[in-house]
mmCIF file of C-alpha atoms in Angstrom:
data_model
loop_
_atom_site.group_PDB
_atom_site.id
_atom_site.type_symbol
_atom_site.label_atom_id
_atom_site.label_comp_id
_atom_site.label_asym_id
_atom_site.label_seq_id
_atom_site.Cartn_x
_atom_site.Cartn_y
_atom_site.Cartn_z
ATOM 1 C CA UNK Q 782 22.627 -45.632 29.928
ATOM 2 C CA UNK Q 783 20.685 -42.074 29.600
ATOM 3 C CA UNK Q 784 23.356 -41.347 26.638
ATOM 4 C CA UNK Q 785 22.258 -44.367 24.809
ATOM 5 C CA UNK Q 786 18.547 -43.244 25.475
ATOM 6 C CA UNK Q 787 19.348 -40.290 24.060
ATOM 7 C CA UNK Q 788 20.925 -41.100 21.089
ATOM 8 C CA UNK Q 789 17.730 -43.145 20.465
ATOM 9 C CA UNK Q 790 15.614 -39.896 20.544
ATOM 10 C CA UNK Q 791 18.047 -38.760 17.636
ATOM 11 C CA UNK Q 792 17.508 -41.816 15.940
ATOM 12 C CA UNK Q 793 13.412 -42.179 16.390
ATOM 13 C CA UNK Q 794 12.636 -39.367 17.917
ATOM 14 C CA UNK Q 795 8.513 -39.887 17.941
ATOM 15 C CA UNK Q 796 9.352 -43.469 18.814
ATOM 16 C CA UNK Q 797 11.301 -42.819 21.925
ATOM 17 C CA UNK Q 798 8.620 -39.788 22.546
ATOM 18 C CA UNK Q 799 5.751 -42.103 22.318
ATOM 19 C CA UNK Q 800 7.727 -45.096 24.924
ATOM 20 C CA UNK Q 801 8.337 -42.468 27.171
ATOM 21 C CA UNK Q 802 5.522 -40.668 27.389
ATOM 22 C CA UNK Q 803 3.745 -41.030 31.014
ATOM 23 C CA UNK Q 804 0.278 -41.191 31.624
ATOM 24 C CA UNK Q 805 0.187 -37.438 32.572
ATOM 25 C CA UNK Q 806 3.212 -36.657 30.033
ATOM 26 C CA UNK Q 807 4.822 -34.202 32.073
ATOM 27 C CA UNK Q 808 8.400 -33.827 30.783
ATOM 28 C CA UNK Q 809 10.803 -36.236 28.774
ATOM 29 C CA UNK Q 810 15.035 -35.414 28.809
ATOM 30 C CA UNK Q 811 15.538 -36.223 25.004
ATOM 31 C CA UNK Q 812 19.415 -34.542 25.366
ATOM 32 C CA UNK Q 813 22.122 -33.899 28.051
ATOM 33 C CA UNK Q 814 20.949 -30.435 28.598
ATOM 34 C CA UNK Q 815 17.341 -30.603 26.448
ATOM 35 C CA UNK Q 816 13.479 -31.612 28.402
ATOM 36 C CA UNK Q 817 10.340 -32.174 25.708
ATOM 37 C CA UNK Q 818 8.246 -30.444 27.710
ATOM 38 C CA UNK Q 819 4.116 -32.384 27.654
ATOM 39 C CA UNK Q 820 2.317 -30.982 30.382
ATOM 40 C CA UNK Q 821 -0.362 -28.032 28.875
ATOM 41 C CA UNK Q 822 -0.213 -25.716 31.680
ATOM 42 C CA UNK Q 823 3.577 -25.793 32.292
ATOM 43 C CA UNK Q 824 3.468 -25.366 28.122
ATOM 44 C CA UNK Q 825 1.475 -22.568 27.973
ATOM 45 C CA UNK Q 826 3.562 -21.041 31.076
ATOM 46 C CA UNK Q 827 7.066 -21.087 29.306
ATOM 47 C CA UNK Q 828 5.084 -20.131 25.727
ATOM 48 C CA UNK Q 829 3.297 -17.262 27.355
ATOM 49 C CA UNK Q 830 6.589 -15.899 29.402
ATOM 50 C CA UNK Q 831 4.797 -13.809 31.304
ATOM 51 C CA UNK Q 832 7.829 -13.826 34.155
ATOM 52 C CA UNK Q 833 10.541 -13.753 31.613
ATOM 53 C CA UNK Q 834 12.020 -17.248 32.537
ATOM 54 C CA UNK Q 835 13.024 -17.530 29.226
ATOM 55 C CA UNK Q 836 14.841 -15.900 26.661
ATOM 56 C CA UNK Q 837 12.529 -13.561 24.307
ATOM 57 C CA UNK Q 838 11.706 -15.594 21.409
ATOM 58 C CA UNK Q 839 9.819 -16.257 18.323
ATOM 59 C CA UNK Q 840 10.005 -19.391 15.615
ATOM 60 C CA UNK Q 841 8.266 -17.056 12.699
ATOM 61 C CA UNK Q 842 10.806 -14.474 13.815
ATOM 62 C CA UNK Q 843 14.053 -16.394 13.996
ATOM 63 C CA UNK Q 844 16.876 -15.479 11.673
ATOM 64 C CA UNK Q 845 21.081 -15.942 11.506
ATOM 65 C CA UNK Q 846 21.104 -12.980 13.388
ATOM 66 C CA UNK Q 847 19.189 -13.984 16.547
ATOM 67 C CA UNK Q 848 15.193 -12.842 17.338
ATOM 68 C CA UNK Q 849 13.799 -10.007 15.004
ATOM 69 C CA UNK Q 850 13.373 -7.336 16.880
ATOM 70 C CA UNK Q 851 11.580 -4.342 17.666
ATOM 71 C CA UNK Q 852 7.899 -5.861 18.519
ATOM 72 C CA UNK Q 853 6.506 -2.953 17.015
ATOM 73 C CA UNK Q 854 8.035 -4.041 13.608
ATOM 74 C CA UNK Q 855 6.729 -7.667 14.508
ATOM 75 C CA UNK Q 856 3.156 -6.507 15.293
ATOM 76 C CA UNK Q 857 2.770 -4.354 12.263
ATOM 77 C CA UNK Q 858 4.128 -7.435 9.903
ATOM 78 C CA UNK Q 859 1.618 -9.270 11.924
ATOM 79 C CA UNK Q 860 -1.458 -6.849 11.622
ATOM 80 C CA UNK Q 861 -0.725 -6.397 7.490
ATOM 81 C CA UNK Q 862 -0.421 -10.060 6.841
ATOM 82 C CA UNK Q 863 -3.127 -11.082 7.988
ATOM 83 C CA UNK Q 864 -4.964 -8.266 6.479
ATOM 84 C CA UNK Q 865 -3.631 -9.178 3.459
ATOM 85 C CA UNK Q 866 -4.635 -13.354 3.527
ATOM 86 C CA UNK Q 867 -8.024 -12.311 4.465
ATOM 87 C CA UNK Q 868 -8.592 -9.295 2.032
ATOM 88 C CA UNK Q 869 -7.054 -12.585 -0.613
ATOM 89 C CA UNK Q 870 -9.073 -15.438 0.700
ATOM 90 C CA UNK Q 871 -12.656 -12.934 1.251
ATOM 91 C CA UNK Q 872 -12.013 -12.064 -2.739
ATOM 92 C CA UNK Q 873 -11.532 -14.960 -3.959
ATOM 93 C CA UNK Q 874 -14.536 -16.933 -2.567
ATOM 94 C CA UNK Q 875 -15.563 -20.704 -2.493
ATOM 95 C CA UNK Q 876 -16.100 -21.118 -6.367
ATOM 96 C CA UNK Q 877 -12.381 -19.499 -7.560
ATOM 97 C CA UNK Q 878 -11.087 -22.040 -4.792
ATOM 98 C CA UNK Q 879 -13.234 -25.030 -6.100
ATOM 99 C CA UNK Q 880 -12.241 -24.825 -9.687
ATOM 100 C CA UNK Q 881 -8.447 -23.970 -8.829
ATOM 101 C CA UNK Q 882 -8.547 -27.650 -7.078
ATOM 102 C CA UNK Q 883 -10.453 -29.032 -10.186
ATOM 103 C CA UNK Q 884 -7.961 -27.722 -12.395
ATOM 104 C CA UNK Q 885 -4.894 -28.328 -10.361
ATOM 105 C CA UNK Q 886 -5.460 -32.174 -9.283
ATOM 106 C CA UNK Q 887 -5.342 -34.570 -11.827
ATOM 107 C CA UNK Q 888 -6.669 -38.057 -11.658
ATOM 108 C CA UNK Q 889 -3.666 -39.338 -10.126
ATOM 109 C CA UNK Q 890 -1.020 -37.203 -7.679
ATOM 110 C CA UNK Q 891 1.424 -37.925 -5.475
ATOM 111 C CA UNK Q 892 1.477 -36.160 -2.014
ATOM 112 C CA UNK Q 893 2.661 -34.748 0.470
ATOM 113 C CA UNK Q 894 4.437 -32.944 -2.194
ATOM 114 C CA UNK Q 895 1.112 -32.277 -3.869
ATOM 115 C CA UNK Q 896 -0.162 -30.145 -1.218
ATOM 116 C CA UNK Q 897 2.709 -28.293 -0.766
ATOM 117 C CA UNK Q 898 2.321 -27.310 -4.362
ATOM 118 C CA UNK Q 899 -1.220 -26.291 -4.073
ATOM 119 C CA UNK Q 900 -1.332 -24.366 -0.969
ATOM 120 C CA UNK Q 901 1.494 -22.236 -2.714
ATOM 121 C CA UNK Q 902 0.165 -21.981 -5.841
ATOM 122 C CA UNK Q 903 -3.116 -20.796 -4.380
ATOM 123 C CA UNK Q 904 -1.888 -18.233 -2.411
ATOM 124 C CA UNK Q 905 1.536 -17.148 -4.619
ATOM 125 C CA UNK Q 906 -0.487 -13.507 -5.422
ATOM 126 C CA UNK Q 907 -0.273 -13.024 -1.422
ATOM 127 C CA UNK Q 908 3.779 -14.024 -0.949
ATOM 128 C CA UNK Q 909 4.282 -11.979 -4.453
ATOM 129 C CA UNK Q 910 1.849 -9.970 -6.565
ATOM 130 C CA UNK Q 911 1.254 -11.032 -10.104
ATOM 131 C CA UNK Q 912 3.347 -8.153 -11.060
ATOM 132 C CA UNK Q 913 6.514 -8.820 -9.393
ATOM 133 C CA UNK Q 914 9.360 -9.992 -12.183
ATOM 134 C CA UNK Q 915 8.655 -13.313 -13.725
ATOM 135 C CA UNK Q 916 12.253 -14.345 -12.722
ATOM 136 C CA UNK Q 917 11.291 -14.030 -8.524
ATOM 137 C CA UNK Q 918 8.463 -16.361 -9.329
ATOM 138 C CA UNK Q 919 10.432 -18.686 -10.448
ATOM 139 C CA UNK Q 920 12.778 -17.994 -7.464
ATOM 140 C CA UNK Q 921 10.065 -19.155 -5.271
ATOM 141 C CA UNK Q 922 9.636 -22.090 -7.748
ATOM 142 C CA UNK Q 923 13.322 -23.488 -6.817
ATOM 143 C CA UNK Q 924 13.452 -22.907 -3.017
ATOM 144 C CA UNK Q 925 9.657 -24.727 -2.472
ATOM 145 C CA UNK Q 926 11.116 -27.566 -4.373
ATOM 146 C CA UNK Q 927 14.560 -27.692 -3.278
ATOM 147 C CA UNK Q 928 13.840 -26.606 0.220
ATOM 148 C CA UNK Q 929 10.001 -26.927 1.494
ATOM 149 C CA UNK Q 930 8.987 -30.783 0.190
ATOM 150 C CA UNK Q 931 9.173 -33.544 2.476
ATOM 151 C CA UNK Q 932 13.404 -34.422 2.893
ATOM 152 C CA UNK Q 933 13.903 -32.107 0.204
ATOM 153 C CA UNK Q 934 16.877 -30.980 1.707
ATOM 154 C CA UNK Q 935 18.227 -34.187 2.412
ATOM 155 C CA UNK Q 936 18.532 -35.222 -0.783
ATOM 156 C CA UNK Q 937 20.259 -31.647 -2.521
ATOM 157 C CA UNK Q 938 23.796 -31.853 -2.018
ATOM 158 C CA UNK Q 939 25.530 -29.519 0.317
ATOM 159 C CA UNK Q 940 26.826 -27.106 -2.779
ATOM 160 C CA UNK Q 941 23.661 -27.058 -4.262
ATOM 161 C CA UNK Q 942 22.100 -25.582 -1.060
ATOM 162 C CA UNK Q 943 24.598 -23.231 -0.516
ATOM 163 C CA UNK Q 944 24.411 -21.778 -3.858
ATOM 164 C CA UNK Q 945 20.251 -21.667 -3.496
ATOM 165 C CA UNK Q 946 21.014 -19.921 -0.360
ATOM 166 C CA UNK Q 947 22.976 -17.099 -1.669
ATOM 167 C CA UNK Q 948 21.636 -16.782 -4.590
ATOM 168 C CA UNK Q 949 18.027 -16.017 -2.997
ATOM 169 C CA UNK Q 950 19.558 -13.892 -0.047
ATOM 170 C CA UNK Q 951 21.135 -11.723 -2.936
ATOM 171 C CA UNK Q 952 17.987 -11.641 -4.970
ATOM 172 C CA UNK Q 953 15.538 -11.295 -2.517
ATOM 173 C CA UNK Q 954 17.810 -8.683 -0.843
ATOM 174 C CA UNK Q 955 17.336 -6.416 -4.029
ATOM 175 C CA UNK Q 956 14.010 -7.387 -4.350
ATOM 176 C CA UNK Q 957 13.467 -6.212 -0.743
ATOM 177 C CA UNK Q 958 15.378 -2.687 -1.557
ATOM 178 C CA UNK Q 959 13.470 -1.954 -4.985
ATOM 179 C CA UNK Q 960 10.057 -2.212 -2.219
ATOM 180 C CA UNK Q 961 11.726 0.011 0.555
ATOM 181 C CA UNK Q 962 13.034 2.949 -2.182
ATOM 182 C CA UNK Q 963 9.381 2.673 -3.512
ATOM 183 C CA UNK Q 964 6.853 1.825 -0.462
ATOM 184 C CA UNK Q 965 3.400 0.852 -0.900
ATOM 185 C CA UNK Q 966 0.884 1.542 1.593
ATOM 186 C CA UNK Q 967 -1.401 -0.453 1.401
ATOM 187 C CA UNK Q 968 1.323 -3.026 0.864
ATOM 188 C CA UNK Q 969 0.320 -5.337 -2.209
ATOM 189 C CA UNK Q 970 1.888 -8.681 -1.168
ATOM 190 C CA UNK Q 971 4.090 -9.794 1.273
ATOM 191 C CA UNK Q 972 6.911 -8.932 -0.095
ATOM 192 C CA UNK Q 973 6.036 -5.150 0.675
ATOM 193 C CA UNK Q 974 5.311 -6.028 4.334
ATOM 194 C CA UNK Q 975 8.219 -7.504 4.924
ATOM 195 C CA UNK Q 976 10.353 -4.641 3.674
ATOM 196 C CA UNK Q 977 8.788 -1.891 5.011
ATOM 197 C CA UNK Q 978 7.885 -3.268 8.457
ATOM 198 C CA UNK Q 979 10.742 -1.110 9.996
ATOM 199 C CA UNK Q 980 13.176 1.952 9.208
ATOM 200 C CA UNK Q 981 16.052 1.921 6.169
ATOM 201 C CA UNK Q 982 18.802 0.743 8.707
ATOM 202 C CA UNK Q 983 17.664 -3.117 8.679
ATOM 203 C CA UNK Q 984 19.757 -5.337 7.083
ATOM 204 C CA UNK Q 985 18.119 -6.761 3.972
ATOM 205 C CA UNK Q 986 19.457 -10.148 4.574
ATOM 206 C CA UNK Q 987 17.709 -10.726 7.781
ATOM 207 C CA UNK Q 988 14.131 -9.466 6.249
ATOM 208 C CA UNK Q 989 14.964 -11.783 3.377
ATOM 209 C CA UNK Q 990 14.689 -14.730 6.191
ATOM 210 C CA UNK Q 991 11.920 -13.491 7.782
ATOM 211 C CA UNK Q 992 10.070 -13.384 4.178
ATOM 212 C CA UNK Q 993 11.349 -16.746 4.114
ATOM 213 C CA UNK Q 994 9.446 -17.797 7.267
ATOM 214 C CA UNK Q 995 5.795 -16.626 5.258
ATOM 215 C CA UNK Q 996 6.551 -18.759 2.262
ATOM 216 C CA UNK Q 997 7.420 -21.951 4.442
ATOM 217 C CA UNK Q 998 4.572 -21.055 6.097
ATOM 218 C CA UNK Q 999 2.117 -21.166 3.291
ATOM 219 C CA UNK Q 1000 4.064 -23.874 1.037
ATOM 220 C CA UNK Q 1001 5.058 -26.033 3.878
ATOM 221 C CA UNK Q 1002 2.680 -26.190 7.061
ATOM 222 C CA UNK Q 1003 -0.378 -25.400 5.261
ATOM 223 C CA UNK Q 1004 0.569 -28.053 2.531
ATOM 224 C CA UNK Q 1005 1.387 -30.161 5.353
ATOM 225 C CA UNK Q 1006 -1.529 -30.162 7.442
ATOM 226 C CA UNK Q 1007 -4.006 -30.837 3.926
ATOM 227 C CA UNK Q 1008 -1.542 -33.481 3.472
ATOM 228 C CA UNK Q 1009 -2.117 -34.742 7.166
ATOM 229 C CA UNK Q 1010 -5.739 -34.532 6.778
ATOM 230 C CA UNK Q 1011 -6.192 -36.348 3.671
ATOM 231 C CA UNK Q 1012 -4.158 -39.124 5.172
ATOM 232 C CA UNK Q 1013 -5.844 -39.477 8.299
ATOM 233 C CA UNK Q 1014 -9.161 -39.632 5.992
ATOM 234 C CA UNK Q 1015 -7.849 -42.108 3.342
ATOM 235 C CA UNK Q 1016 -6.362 -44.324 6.098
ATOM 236 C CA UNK Q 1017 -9.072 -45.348 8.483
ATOM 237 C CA UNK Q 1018 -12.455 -45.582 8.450
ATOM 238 C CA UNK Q 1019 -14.492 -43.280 6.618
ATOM 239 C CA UNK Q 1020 -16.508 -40.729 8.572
ATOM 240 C CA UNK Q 1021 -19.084 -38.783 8.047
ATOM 241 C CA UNK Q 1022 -17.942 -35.368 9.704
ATOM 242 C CA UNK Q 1023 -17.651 -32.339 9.177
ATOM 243 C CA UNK Q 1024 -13.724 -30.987 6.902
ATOM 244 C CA UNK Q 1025 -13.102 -28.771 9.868
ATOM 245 C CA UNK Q 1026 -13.079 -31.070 12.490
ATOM 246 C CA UNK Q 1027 -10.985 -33.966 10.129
ATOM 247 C CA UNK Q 1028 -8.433 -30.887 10.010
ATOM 248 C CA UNK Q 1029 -8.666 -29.967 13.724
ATOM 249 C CA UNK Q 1030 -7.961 -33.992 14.609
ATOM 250 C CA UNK Q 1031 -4.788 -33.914 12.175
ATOM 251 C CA UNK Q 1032 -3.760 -30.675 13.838
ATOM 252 C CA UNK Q 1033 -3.949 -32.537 17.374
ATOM 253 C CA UNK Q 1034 -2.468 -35.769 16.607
ATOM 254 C CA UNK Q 1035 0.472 -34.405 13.945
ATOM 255 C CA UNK Q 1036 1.256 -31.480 14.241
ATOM 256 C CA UNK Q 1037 3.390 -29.820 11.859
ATOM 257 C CA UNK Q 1038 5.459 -27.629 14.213
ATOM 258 C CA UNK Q 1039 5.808 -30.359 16.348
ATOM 259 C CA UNK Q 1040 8.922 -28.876 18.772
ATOM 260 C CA UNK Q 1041 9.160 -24.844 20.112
ATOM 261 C CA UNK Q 1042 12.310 -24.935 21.642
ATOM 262 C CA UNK Q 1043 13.070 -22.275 24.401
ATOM 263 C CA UNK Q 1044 16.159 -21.198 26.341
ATOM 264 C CA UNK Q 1045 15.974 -20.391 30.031
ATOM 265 C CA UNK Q 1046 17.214 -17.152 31.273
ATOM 266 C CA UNK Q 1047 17.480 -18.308 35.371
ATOM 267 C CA UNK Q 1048 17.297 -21.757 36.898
ATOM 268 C CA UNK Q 1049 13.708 -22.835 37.978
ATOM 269 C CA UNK Q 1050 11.606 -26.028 38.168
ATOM 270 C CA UNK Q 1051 10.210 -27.014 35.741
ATOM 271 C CA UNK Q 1052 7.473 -30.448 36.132
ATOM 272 C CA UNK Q 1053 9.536 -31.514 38.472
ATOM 273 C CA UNK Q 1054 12.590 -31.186 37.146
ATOM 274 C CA UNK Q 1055 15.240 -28.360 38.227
ATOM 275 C CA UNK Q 1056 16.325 -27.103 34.887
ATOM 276 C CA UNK Q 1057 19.544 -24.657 34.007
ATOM 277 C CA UNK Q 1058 20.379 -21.883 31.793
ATOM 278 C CA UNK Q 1059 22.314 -24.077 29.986
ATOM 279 C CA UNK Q 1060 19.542 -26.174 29.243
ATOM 280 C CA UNK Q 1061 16.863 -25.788 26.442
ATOM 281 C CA UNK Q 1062 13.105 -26.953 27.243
ATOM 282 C CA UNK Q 1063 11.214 -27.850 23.995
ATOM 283 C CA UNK Q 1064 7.399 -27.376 24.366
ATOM 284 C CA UNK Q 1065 5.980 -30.052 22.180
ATOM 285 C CA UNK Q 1066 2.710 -30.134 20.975
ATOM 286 C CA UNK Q 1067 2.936 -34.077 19.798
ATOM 287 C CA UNK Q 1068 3.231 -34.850 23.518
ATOM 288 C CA UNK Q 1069 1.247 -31.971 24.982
ATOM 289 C CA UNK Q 1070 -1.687 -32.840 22.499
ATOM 290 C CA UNK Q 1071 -1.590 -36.678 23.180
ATOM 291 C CA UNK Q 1072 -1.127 -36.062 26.567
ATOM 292 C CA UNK Q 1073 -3.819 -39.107 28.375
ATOM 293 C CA UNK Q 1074 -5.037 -36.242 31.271
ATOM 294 C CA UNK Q 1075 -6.570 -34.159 28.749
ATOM 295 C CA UNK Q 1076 -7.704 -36.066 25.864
ATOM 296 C CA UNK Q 1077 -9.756 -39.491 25.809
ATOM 297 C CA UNK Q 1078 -8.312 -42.065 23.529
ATOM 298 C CA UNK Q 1079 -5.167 -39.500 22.693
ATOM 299 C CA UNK Q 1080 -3.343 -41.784 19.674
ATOM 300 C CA UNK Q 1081 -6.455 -42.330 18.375
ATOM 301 C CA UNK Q 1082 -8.155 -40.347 15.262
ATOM 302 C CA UNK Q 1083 -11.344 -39.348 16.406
ATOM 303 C CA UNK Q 1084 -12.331 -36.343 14.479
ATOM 304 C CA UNK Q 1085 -15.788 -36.580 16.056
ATOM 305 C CA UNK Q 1086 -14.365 -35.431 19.531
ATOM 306 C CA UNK Q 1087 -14.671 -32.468 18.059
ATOM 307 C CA UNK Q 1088 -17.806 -32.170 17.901
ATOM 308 C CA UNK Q 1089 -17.754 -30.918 21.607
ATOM 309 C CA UNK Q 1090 -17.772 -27.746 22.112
ATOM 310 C CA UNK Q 1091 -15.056 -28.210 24.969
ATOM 311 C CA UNK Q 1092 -12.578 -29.884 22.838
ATOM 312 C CA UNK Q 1093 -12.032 -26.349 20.573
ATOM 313 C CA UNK Q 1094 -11.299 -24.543 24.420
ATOM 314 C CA UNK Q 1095 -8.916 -28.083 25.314
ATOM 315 C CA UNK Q 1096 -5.768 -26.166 27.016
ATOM 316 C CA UNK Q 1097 -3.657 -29.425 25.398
ATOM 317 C CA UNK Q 1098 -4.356 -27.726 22.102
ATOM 318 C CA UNK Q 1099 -1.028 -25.874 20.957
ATOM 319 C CA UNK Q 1100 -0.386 -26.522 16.860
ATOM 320 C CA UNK Q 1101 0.174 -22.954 16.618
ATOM 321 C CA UNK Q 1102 2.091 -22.464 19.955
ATOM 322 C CA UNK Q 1103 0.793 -19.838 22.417
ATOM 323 C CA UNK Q 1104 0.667 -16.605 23.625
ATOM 324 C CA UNK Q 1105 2.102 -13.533 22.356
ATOM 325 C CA UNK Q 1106 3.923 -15.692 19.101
ATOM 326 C CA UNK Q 1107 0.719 -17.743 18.304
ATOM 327 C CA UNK Q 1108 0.220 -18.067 14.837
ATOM 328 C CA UNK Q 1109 -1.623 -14.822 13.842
ATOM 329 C CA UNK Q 1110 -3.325 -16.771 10.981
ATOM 330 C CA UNK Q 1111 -3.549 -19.357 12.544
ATOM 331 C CA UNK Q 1112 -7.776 -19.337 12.195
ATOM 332 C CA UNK Q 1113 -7.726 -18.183 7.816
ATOM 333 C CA UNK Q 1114 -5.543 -21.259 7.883
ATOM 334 C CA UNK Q 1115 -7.428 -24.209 9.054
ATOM 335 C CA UNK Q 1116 -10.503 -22.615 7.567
ATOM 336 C CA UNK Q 1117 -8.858 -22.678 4.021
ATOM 337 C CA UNK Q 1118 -7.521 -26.106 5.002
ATOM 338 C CA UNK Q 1119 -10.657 -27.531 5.320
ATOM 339 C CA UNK Q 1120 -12.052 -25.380 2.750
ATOM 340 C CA UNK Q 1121 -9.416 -27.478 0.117
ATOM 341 C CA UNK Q 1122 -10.590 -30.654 1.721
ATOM 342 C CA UNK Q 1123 -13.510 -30.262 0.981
ATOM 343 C CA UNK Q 1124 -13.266 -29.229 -2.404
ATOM 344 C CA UNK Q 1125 -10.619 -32.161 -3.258
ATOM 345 C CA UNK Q 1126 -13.229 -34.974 -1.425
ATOM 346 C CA UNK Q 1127 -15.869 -33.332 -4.098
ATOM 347 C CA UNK Q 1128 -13.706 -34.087 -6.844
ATOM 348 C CA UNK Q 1129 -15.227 -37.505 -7.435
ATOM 349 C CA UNK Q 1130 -14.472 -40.887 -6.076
ATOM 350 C CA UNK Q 1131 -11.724 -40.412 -3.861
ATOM 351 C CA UNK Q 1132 -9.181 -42.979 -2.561
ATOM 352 C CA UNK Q 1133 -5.686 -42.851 -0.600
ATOM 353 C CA UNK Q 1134 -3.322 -45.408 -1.352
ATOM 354 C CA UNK Q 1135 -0.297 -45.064 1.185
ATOM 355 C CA UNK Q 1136 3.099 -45.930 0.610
ATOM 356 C CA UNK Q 1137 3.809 -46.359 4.392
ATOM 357 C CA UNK Q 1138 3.040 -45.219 7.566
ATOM 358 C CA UNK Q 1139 6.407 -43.303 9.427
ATOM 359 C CA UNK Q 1140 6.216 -39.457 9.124
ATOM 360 C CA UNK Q 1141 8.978 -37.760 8.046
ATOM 361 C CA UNK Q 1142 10.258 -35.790 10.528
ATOM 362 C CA UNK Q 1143 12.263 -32.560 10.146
ATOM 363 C CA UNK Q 1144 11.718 -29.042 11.388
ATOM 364 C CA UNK Q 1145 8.409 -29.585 10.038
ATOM 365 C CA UNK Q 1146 6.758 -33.081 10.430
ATOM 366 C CA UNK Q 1147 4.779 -34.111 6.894
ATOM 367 C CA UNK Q 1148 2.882 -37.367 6.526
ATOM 368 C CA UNK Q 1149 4.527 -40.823 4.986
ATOM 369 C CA UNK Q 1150 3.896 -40.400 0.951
ATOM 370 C CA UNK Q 1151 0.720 -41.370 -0.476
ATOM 371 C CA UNK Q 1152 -0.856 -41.531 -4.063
ATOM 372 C CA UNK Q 1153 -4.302 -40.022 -4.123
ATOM 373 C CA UNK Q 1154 -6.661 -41.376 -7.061
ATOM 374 C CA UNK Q 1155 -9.917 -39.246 -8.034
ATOM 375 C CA UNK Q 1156 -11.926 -41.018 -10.605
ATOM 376 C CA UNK Q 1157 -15.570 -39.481 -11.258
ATOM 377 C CA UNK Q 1158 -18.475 -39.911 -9.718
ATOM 378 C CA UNK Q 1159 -20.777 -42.795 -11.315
#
């Protein structure tokens, strides 16, 4: 009987999430030897792994060849991207921002794809300076549209994403040599922090993933959560709040990176449940952030909830995970989030016309499609 449940979390895995989910949403066994972990505290426990329960691990830092590693190279990758978004987004200022969304959102545009677009194109000079070959741009180009959209790998066949693969591990590779024979400091996109984050002797295959992980970061969960936040606004009642808390409500109720799974290292309990080394425990912010003992109302979207100061400290708040691996952007992120939503609601009359209402569900959770309409302002 458990198999068949199982195979149902496979099949509808937010559905069988949502019937399982207790009124505390502790933990739910979604495999034979994998928990969906929903309780905050136990959350931020295995996140944090201050005890070293679990296996060292990071899902920015996660290549073929197991976790990145040494933290020093990790913290000074950290430290010089986020230097380097904030230096960008300071320079550029609220005007350059406004009349990029002007320009780049026509009267009619289909999304979530859309947003994936514009949160790349927006910040393309941080993932490669404007003086990086033409022919890596376009690099870029291909893998956001064959590999970031919503189910865009689901519909490339298998040769065609093998061949993407290689080809931008062997051109990124070079790309990734030419910045290490010729360092930078400061380093002039992210490109340059990548490479020269640690000493000659690291394979330039493995940084080519890890500089993979920053452009699925800016093309695909920042396009995702505008997406998310447009939807939630087009789809219910209009409110009167504030961009920042409309984004902070799509964070809680959808968020992006919506499974961090972790591996544990000795047998412990776990919410009750005795779990093994053989086992994996996902932390999962769609149940730990709709969990009923820390939110009122939690399937609802309420984006004024935020307006209490206590919701922004709410422990069942983890869209960027926790602890050592948070997101270190995690703030410039949802600030230029809402900073596009604004922009894009002051485009004119604004309307959402969704095409249904089922996520889709990956690695990365993006909204169902939806065409947004912008006619002027009478």
């Amino acid at each position: 009987m458990k198999e068949e449940a199982w195979s149902g979390f496979q099949r509808d895995p937010l559905g069988f999430l949502d019937r399982e989910l207790s009124g505390a949403g502790d933990i739910v066994q979604t495999g034979r030897n994998e928990y969906s972990l929903g309780n905050a505290a136990a959350a931020r426990l295995v996140l944090s792994n201050a005890d070293g329960s679990y296996a060292e691990h990071s899902d920015f830092f996660h290549t073929r060849y197991g976790y990145f590693e040494p933290r020093s190279a990790q913290l000074k990758m950290r430290r010089e991207a986020r230097g380097l978004l904030r230096e960008f987004l300071q320079s550029r200022g609220p005007d350059a921002l406004r009349d990029f969304i002007a320009q780049q959102v026509p009267a009619t545009s289909r999304w979530p794809d859309a947003g994936n677009w514009l949160s790349y194109r927006y910040l393309l000079p941080v993932l490669l300076a404007p003086e990086r070959p033409p022919a890596l741009r376009r690099l870029l180009d291909r893998i956001v549209e064959r590999s970031v959209l919503a189910g865009a790998r689901a519909r490339q066949p298998r040769w065609r994403r093998m061949w993407l693969q290689f080809n931008t591990t062997l051109r990124l590779s070079g790309a990734i040599g030419d910045c290490q024979r010729a360092p930078r400091d400061p380093p002039r996109d992210m490109l340059d922090v990548v490479a020269n984050s640690d000493g000659p002797q690291r394979r330039q295959d493995e940084l080519t993933e890890v500089y993979l992980s920053f452009l699925f970061a800016v093309s695909g969960s920042v396009g995702f959560v505008l997406a998310w936040s447009l939807y939630l606004w087009g789809t219910h009642p209009r409110r009167d709040v504030p961009a920042e808390w409309i984004v902070q409500e799509a964070l809680r109720l959808w968020p992006v990176a919506w499974q961090l799974g972790r591996h544990p290292t000795q047998a412990h309990e776990l919410s009750g449940v005795q779990v093994e080394v053989s086992d994996e425990v996902v932390v999962c912010p769609y149940l730990v952030q709709r969990n009923a003992a820390h939110w009122a109302q939690p399937a609802e979207f309420r984006p004024e909830r935020w307006a209490d100061e206590q919701a922004w400290r709410n422990p069942a708040f983890i869209p960027f995970g926790h602890g050592a691996h948070r997101c270190v952007a995690a703030d410039l992120a949802t600030q230029l989030v809402a900073d596009m939503l604004r922009c894009v609601l002051a485009l004119g009359e604004v309307d959402v016309v969704a095409h249904g209402d089922r996520p889709t569900v990956a690695a990365a959770m993006a909204p169902p499609p939806f065409t947004l309409q912008v006619r002027p302002s009478r």
